mmCIF file of C-alpha atoms in Angstrom:
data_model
loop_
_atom_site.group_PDB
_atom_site.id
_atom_site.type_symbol
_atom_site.label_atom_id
_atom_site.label_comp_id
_atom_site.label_asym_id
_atom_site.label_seq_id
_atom_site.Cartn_x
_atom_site.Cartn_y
_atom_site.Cartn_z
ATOM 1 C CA UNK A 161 0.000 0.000 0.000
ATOM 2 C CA UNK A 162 1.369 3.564 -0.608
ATOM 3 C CA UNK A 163 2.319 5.418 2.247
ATOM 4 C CA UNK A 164 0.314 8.213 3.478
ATOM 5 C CA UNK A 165 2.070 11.208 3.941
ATOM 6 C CA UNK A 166 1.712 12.909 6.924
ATOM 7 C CA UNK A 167 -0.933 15.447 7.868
ATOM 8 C CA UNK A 168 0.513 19.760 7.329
ATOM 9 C CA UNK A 169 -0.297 21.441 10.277
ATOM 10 C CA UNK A 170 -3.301 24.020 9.425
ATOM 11 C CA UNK A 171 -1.607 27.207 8.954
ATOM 12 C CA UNK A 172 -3.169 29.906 11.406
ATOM 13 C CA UNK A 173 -5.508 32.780 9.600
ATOM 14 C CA UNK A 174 -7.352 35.654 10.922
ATOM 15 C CA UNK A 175 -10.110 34.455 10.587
ATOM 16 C CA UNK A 176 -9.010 31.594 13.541
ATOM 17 C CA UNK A 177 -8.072 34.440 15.460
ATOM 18 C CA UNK A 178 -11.486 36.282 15.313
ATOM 19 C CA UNK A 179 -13.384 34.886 13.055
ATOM 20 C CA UNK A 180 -15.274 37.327 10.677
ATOM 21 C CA UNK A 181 -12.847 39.894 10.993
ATOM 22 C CA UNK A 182 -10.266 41.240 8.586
ATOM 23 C CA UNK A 183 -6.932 42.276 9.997
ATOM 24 C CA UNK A 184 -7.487 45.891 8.830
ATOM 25 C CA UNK A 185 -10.524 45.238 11.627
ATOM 26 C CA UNK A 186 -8.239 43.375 13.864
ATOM 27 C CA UNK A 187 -5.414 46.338 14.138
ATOM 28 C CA UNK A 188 -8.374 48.550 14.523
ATOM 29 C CA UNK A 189 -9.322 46.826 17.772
ATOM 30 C CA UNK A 190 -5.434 46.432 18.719
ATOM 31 C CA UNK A 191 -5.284 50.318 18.252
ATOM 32 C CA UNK A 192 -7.693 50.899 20.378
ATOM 33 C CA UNK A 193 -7.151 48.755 22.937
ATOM 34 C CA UNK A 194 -3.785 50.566 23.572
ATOM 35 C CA UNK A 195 -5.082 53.861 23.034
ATOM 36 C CA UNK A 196 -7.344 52.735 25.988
ATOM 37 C CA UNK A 197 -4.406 52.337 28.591
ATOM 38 C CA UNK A 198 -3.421 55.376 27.392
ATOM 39 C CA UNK A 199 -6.240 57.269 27.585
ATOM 40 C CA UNK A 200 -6.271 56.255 31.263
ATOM 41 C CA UNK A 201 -2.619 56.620 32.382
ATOM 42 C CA UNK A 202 -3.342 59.873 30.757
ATOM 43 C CA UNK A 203 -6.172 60.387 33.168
ATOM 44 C CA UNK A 204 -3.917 59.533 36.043
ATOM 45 C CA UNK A 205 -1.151 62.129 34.535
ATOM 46 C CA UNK A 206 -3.458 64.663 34.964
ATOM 47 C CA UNK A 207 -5.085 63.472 38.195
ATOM 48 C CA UNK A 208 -1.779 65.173 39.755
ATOM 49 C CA UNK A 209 -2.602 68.334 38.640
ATOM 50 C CA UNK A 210 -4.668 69.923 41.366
ATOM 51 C CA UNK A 211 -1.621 68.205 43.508
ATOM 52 C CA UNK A 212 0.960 70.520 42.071
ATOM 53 C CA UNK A 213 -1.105 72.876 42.214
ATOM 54 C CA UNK A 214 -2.058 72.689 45.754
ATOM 55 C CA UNK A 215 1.259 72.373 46.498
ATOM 56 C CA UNK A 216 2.412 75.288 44.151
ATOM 57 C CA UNK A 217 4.328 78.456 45.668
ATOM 58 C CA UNK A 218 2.593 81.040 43.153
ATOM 59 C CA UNK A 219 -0.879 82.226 42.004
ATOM 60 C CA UNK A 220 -3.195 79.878 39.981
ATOM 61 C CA UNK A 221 -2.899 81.714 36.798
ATOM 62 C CA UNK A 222 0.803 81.902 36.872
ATOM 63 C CA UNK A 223 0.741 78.100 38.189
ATOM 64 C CA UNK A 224 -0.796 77.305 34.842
ATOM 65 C CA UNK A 225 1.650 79.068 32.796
ATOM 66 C CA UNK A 226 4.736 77.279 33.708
ATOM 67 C CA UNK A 227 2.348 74.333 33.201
ATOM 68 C CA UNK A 228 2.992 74.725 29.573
ATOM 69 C CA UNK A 229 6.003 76.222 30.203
ATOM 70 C CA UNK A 230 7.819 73.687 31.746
ATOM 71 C CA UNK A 231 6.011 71.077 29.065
ATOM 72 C CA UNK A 232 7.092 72.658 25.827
ATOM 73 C CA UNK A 233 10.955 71.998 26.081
ATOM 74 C CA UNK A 234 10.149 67.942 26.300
ATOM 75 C CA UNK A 235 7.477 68.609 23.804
ATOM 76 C CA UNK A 236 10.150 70.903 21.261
ATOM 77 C CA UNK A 237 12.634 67.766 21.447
ATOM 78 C CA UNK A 238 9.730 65.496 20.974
ATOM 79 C CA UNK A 239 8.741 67.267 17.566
ATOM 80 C CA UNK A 240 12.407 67.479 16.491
ATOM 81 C CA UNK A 241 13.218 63.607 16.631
ATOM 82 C CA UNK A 242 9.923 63.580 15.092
ATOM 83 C CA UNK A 243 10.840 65.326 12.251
ATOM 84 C CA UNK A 244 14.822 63.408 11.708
ATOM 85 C CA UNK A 245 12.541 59.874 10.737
ATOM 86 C CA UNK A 246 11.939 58.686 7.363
ATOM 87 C CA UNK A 247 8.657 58.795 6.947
ATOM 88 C CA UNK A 248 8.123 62.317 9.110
ATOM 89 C CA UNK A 249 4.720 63.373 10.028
ATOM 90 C CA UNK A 250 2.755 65.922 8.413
ATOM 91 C CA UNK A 251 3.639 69.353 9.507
ATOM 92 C CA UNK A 252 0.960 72.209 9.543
ATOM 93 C CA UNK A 253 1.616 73.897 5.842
ATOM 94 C CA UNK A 254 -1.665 76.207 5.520
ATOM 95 C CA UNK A 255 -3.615 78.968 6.909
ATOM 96 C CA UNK A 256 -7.005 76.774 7.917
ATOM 97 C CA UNK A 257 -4.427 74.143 9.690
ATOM 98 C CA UNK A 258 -2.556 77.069 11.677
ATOM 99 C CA UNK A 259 -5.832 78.056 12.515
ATOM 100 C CA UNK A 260 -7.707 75.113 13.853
ATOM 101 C CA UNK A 261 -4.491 74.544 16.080
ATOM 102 C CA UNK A 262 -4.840 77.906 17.082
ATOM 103 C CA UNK A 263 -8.184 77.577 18.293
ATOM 104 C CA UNK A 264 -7.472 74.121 20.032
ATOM 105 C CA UNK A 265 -5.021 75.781 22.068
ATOM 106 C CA UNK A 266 -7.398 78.719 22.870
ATOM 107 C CA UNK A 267 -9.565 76.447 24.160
ATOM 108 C CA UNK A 268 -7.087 74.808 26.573
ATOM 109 C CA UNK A 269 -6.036 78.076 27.703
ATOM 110 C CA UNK A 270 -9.833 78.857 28.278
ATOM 111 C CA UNK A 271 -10.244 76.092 30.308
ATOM 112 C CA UNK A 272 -6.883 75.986 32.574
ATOM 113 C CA UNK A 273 -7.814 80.592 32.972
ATOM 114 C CA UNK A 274 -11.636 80.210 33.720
ATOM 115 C CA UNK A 275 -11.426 76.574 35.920
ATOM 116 C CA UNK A 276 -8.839 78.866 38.352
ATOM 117 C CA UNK A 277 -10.602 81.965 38.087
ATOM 118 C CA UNK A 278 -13.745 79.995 39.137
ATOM 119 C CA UNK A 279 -12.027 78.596 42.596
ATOM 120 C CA UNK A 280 -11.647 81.936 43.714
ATOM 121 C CA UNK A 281 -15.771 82.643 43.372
ATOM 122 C CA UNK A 282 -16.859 79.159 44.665
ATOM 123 C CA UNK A 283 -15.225 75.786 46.071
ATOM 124 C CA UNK A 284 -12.925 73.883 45.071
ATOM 125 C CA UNK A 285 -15.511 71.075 45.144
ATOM 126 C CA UNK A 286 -17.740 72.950 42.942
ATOM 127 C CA UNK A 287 -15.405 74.126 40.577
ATOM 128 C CA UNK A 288 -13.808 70.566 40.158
ATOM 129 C CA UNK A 289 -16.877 68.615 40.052
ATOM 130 C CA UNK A 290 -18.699 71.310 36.971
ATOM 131 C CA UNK A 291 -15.370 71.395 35.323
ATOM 132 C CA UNK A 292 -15.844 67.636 34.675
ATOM 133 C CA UNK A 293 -19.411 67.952 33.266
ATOM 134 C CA UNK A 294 -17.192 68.338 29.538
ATOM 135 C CA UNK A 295 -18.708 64.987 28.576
ATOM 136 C CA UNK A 296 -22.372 65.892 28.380
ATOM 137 C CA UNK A 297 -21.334 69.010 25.612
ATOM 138 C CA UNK A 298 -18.646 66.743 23.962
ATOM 139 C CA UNK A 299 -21.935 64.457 23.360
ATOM 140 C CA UNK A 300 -24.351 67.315 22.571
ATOM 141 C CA UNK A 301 -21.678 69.143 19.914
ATOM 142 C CA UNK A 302 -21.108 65.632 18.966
ATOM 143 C CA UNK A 303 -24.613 64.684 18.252
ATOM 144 C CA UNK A 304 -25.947 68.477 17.197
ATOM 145 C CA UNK A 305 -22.944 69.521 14.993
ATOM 146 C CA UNK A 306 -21.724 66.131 13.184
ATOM 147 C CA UNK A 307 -24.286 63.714 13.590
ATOM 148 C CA UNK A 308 -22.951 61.400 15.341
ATOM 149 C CA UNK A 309 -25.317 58.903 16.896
ATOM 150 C CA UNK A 310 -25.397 57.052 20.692
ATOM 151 C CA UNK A 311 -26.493 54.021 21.817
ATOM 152 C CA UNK A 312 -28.252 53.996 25.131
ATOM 153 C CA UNK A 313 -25.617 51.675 26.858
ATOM 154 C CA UNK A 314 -23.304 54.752 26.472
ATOM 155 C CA UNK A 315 -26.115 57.782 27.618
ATOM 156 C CA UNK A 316 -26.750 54.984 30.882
ATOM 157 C CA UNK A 317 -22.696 54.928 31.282
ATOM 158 C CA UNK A 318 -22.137 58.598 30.636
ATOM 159 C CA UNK A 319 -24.730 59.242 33.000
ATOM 160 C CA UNK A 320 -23.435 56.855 35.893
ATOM 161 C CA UNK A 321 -20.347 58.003 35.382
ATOM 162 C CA UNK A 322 -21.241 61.543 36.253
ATOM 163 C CA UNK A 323 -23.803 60.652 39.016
ATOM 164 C CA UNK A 324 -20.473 58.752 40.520
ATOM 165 C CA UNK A 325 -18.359 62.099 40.268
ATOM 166 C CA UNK A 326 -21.458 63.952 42.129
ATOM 167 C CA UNK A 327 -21.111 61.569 44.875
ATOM 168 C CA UNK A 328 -17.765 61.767 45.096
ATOM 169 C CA UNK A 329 -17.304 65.576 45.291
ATOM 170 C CA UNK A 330 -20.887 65.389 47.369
ATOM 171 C CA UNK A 331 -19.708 65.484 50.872
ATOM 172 C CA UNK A 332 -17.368 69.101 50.243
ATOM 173 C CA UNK A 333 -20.578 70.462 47.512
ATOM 174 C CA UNK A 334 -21.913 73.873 48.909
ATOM 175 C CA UNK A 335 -24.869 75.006 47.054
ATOM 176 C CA UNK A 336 -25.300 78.979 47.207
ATOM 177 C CA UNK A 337 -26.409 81.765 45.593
ATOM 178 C CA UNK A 338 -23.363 83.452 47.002
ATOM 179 C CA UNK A 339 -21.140 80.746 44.434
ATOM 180 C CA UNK A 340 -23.622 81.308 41.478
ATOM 181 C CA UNK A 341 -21.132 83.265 39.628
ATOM 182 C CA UNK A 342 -18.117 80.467 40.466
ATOM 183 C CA UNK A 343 -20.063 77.751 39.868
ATOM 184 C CA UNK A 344 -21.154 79.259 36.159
ATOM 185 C CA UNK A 345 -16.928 79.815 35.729
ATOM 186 C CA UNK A 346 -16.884 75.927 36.255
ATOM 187 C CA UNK A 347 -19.608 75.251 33.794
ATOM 188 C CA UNK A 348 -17.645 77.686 30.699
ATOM 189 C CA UNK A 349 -14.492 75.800 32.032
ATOM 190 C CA UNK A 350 -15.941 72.317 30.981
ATOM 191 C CA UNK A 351 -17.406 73.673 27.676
ATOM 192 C CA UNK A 352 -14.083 74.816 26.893
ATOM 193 C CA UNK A 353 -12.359 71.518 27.952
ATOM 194 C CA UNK A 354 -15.192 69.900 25.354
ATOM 195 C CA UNK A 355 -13.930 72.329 22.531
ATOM 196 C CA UNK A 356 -10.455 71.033 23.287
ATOM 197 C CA UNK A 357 -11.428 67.325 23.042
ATOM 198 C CA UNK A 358 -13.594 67.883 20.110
ATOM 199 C CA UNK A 359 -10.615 70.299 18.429
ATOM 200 C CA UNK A 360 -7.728 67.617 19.336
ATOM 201 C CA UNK A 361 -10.312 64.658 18.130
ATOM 202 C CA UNK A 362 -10.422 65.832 14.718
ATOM 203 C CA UNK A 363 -6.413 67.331 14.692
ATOM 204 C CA UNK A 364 -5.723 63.269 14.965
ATOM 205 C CA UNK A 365 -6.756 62.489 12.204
ATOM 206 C CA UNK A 366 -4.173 64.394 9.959
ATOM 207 C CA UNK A 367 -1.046 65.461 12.405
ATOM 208 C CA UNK A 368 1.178 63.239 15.255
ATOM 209 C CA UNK A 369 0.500 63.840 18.331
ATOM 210 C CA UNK A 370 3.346 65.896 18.898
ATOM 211 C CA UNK A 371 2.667 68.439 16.254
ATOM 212 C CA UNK A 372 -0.443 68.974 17.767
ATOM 213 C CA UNK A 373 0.781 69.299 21.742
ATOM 214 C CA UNK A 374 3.595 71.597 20.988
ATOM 215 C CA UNK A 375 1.860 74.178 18.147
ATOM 216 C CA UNK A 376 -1.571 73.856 20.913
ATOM 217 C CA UNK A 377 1.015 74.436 23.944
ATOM 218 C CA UNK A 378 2.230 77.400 22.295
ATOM 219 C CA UNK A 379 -0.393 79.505 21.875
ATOM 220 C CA UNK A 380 -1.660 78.327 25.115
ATOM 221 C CA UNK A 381 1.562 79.698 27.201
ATOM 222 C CA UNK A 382 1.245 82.840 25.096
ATOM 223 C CA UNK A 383 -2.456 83.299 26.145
ATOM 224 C CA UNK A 384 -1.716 82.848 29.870
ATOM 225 C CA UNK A 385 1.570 84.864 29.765
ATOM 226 C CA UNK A 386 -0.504 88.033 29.736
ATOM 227 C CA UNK A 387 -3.785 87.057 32.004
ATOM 228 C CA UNK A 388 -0.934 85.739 34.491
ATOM 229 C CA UNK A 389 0.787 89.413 34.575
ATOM 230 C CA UNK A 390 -2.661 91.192 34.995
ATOM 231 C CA UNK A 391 -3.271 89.278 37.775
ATOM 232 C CA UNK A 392 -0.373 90.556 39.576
ATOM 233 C CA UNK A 393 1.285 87.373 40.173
ATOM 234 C CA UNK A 394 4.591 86.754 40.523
ATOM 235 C CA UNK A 395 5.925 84.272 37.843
ATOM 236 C CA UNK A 396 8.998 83.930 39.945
ATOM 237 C CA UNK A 397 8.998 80.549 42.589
ATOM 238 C CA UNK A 398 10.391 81.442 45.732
ATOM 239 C CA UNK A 399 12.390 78.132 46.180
ATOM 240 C CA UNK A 400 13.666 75.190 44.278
ATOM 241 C CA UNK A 401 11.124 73.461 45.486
ATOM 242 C CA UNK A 402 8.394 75.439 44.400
ATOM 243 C CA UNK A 403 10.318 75.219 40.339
ATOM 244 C CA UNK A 404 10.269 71.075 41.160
ATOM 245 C CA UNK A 405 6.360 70.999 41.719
ATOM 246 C CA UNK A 406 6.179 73.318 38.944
ATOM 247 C CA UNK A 407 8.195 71.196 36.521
ATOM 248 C CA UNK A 408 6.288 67.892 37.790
ATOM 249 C CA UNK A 409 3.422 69.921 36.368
ATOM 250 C CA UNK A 410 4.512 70.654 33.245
ATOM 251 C CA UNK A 411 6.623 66.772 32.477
ATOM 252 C CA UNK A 412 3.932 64.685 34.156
ATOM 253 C CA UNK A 413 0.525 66.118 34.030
ATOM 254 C CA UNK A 414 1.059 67.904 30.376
ATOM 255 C CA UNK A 415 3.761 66.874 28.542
ATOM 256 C CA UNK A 416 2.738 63.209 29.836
ATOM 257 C CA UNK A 417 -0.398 62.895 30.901
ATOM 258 C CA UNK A 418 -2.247 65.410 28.185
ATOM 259 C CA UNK A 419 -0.036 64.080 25.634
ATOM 260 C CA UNK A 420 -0.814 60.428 26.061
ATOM 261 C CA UNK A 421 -4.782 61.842 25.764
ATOM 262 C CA UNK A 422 -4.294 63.710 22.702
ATOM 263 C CA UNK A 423 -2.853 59.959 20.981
ATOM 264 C CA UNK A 424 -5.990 58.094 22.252
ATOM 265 C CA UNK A 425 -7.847 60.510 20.620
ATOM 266 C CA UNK A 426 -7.251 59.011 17.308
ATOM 267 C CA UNK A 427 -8.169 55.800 17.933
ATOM 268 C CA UNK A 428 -10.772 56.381 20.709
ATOM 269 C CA UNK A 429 -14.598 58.301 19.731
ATOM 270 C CA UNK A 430 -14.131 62.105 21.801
ATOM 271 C CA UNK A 431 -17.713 61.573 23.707
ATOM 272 C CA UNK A 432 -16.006 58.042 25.518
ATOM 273 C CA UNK A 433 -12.349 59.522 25.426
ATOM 274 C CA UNK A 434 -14.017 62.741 27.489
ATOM 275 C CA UNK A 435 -16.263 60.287 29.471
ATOM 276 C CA UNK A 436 -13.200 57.919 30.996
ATOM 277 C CA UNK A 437 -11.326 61.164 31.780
ATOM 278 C CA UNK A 438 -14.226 61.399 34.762
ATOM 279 C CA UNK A 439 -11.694 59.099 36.064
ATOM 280 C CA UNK A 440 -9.226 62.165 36.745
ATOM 281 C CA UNK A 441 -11.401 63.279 40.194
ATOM 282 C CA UNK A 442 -11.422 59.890 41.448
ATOM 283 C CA UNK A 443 -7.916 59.367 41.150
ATOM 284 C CA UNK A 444 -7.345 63.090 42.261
ATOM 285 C CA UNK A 445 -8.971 61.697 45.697
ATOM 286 C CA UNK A 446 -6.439 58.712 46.144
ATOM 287 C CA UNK A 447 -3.526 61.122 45.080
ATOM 288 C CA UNK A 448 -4.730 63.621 48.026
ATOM 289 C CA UNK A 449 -5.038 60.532 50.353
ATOM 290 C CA UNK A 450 -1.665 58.761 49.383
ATOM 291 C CA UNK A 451 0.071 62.245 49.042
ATOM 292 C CA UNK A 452 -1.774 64.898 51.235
ATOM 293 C CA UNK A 453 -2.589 62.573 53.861
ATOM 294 C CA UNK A 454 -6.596 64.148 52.980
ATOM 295 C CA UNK A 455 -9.118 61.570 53.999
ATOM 296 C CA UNK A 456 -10.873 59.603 51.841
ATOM 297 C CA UNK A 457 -14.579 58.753 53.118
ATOM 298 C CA UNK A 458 -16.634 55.599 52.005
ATOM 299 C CA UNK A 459 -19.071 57.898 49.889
ATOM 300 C CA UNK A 460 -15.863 59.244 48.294
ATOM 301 C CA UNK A 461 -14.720 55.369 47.498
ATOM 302 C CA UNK A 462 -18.320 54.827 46.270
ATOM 303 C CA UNK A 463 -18.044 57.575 43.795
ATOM 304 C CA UNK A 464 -15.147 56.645 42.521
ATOM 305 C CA UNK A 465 -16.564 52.827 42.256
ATOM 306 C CA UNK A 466 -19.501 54.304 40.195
ATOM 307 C CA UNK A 467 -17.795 56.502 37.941
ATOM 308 C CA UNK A 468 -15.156 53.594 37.208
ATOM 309 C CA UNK A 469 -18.419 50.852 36.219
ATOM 310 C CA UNK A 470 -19.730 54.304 34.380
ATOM 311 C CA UNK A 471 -16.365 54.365 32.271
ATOM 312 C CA UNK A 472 -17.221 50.431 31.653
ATOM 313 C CA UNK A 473 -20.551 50.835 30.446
ATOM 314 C CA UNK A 474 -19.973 53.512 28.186
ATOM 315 C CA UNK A 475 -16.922 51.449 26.569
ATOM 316 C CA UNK A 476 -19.286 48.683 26.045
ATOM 317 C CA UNK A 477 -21.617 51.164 24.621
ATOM 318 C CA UNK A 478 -19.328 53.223 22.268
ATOM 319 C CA UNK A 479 -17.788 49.964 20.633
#
């Protein structure tokens, strides 16, 4: 009888490792699976914010411009190695694309200006917790302005997620009429943090993330130059270790933390990428706790427990 040769191993496909999808579909998912963990390291970057700042040796306004200005040295050398690759980015060449990062930047500086002018007219509680409400006009620009449709898992996650930050920032909440004009501030401050989101979303999709974080940074230190000199605040530290918490500032929450949101943003829909970033007050708490030594009470752990299954919901609703 003639032998049989032996059986050939199947060879593996894509379709054995997810069946129905084609690897265009496949690094799709891939991409946004890591542009997930960085959207959320990115959260916790700039979860230490309102720890530098607490712990800055200057005025708010001033505070926020060495923000950027500590940031745009890393970000400079960023762009330049950038630029020395083969296949280097596209660079902004035209009056509409100097313009759109223009107004992206405007909008950051809008929202780092108005969120501190707010504190100083309401709470810190207040101002924090309606600085966050930038999801709910990232979804109404989103749906209004370019049609972009929700399902009703991601409305029920975008709204636990914001009942969890309400319960978090409950307990220190202090509803006046005396704060109405603060607590307005904090509202502006999270429609300009949803122009940001919506202005970076879009950048993504034709320049690095680089180009867009230093030209955005720029105009954003050369807004708050000027506010932070008519507020009569010194721009000098009074100690090296007021520069250090200013520098952690700029490296970790901007240059890292902000820069690692603005790459999730083009792989990641705005209206979730703005949503998980409700998981910057939550962390904010454990920072204070771990670092401050600030208490952390069980309604503040049950916040943060509800925004995080909020973030959840709304992932399985925006896929």
């Amino acid at each position: 009888m003639p032998s049989v040769p032996p059986a050939t191993p199947p060879v593996p496909s894509t379709k054995t490792i997810a069946p129905g999808l084609s690897p265009a579909a496949i690094a799709a998912d891939r991409a946004a699976r890591i542009a997930l963990i960085a959207l959320l390291v990115g959260a916790l970057g700039i979860a230490l914010s309102p720890i530098f700042v607490r712990l800055s040796e200057i005025g708010p306004t001033a505070t926020a411009f060495w923000r950027i200005g500590f940031a745009m040295p890393v970000l400079l050398a960023w762009l330049a190695l950038e630029g020395r690759g083969t296949a280097a980015p596209r660079r902004p060449s035209t009056r509409r694309d100097y313009l759109r990062l223009t107004w992206a930047g405007l909008f950051f500086a809008g929202d780092l200006a108005v969120w501190h002018w707010s504190i100083q007219f309401t709470s810190v509680a207040n101002s924090t917790l309606l600085a966050n409400f930038a999801p709910i006009f990232v979804t109404l620009v989103s749906w209004a302005v370019f049609k972009q449709r929700f399902s009703r898992t991601f409305i029920a996650g975008l709204a636990l997620a914001i009942g969890g930050a309400v319960v978090l920032m409950g307990e220190s909440l202090n509803l006046s009429l005396s704060h109405l004009f603060g607590d307005a501030l904090g509202v502006v401050t999270a429609m300009f943090y949803a122009g940001y989101i919506l202005s970076v979303g879009r950048l993504r999709a034709e320049f690095s993330t680089a180009t867009i974080m230093t030209w955005t940074g720029l105009v954003t230190g050369l807004t708050l130059m000027p506010l932070a000199l008519l507020s009569g605040e010194s721009l000098i530290a009074p100690s090296l270790y007021g520069w250090l918490v200013l520098a952690g500032l700029g490296v970790i929450s901007h240059a890292g933390g902000q820069s690692l949101i603005a790459y999730a943003l083009a792989h990641l829909p705005p209206a979730f990428s703005s949503v998980s970033l409700l998981l910057q007050p939550a962390a904010a708490g454990v920072f204070a706790w771990i670092l401050l030594d600030e208490p952390l009470s069980a309604w503040q752990a049950a916040g943060a427990a509800i925004v995080l299954a909020g973030i959840f919901i709304a992932r399985r609703g925006s896929r």
